[in-house]
Short mmCIF file of C-alpha atoms in Angstrom, two decimals:
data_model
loop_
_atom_site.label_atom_id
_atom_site.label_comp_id
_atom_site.label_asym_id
_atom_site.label_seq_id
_atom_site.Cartn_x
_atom_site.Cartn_y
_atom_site.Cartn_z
CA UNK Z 117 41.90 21.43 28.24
CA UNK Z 118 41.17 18.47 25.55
CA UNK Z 119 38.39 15.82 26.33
CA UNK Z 120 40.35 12.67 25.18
CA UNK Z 121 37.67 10.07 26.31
CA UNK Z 122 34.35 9.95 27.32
CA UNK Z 123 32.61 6.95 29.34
CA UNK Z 124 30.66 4.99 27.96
CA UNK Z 125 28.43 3.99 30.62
CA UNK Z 126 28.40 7.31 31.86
CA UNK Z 127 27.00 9.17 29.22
CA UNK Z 128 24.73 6.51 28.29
CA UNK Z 129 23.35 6.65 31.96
CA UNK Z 130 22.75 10.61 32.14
CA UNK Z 131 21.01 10.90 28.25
CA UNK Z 132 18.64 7.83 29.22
CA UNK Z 133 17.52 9.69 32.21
CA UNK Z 134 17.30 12.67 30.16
CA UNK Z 135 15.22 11.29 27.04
CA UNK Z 136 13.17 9.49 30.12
CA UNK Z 137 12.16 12.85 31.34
CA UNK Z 138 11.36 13.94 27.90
CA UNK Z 139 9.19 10.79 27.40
CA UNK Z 140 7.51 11.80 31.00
CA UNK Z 141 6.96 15.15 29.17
CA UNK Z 142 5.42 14.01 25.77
CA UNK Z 143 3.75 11.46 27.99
CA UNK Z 144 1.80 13.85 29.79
CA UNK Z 145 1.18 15.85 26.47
CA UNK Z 146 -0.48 12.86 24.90
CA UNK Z 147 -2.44 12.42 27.88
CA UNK Z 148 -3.91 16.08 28.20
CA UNK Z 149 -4.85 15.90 24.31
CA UNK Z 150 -6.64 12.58 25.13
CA UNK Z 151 -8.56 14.17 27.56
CA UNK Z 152 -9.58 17.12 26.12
CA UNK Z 153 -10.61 15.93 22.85
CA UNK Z 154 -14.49 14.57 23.23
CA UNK Z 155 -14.18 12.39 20.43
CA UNK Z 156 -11.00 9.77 22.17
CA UNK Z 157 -11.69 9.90 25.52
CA UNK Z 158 -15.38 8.73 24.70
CA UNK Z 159 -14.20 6.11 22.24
CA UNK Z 160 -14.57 2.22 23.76
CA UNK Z 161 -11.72 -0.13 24.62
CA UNK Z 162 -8.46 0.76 24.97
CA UNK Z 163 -7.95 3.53 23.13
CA UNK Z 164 -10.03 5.96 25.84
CA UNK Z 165 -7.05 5.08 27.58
CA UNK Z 166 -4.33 6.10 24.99
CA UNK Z 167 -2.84 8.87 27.14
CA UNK Z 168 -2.68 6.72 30.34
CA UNK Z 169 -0.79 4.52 28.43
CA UNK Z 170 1.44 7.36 27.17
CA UNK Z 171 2.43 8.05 30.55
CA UNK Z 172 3.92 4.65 31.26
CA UNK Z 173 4.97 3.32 27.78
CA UNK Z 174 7.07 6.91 25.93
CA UNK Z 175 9.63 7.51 29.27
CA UNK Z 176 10.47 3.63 29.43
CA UNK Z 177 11.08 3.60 25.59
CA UNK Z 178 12.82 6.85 25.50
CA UNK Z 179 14.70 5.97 28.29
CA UNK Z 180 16.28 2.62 26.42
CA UNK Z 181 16.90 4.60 23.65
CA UNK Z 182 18.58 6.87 25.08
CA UNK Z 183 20.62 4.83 26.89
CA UNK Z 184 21.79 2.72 23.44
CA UNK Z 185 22.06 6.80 22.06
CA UNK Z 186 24.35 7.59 25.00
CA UNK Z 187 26.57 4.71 24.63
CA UNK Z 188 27.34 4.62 20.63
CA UNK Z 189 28.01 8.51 20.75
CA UNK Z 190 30.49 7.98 23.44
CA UNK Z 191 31.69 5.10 21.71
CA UNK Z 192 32.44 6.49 18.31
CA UNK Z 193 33.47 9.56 19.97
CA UNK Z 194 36.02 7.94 21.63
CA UNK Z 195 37.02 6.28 18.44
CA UNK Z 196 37.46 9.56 16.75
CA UNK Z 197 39.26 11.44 19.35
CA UNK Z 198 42.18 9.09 18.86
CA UNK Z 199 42.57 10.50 15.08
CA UNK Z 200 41.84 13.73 15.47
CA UNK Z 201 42.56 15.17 18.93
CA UNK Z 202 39.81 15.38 20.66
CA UNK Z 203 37.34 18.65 21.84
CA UNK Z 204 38.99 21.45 23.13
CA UNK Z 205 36.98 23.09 26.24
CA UNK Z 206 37.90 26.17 28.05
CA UNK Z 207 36.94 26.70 31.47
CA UNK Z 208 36.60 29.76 33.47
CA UNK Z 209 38.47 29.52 37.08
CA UNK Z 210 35.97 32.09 38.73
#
């Protein structure tokens, strides 16, 4: 079986919720380092806040990008499959 096309919007949909989860990951990272280092979470203004802010900001950002990610790589794979066939996958029937 030979993957011709891919969709666009598709693809672009599924790795922005993927990178979005990833950013929720990171997110929560950042925000455990913040709070167990003494030194930020006791510094004044917003930056006692960094990891909060990690939480919120990294999955919306990783989300767009994944979503512009998604969509060029289906795009220019599309553009190459023309030329040169396209990916061959094998599937078991069991």
């Amino acid at each position: 079986m030979i993957l011709k096309k891919i969709g666009v919007l598709s693809l672009a949909k599924v790795y922005s919720a993927l990178m979005a989860l990833m950013g929720l990951i990171f997110g929560l990272f950042f925000t455990l380092i913040n709070f167990s280092l003494p030194t930020l979470s006791e510094m004044p203004g917003p930056y006692n806040l960094i990891g909060v802010w990690a939480i919120i900001f990294l999955p919306i950002f990783y989300g767009i990008l994944g979503f512009v990610a998604g969509g060029t790589t289906a795009w220019i794979y599309n553009l190459v499959a023309k030329y040169i066939g396209g990916l061959e996958l094998d599937f078991d029937k069991n």
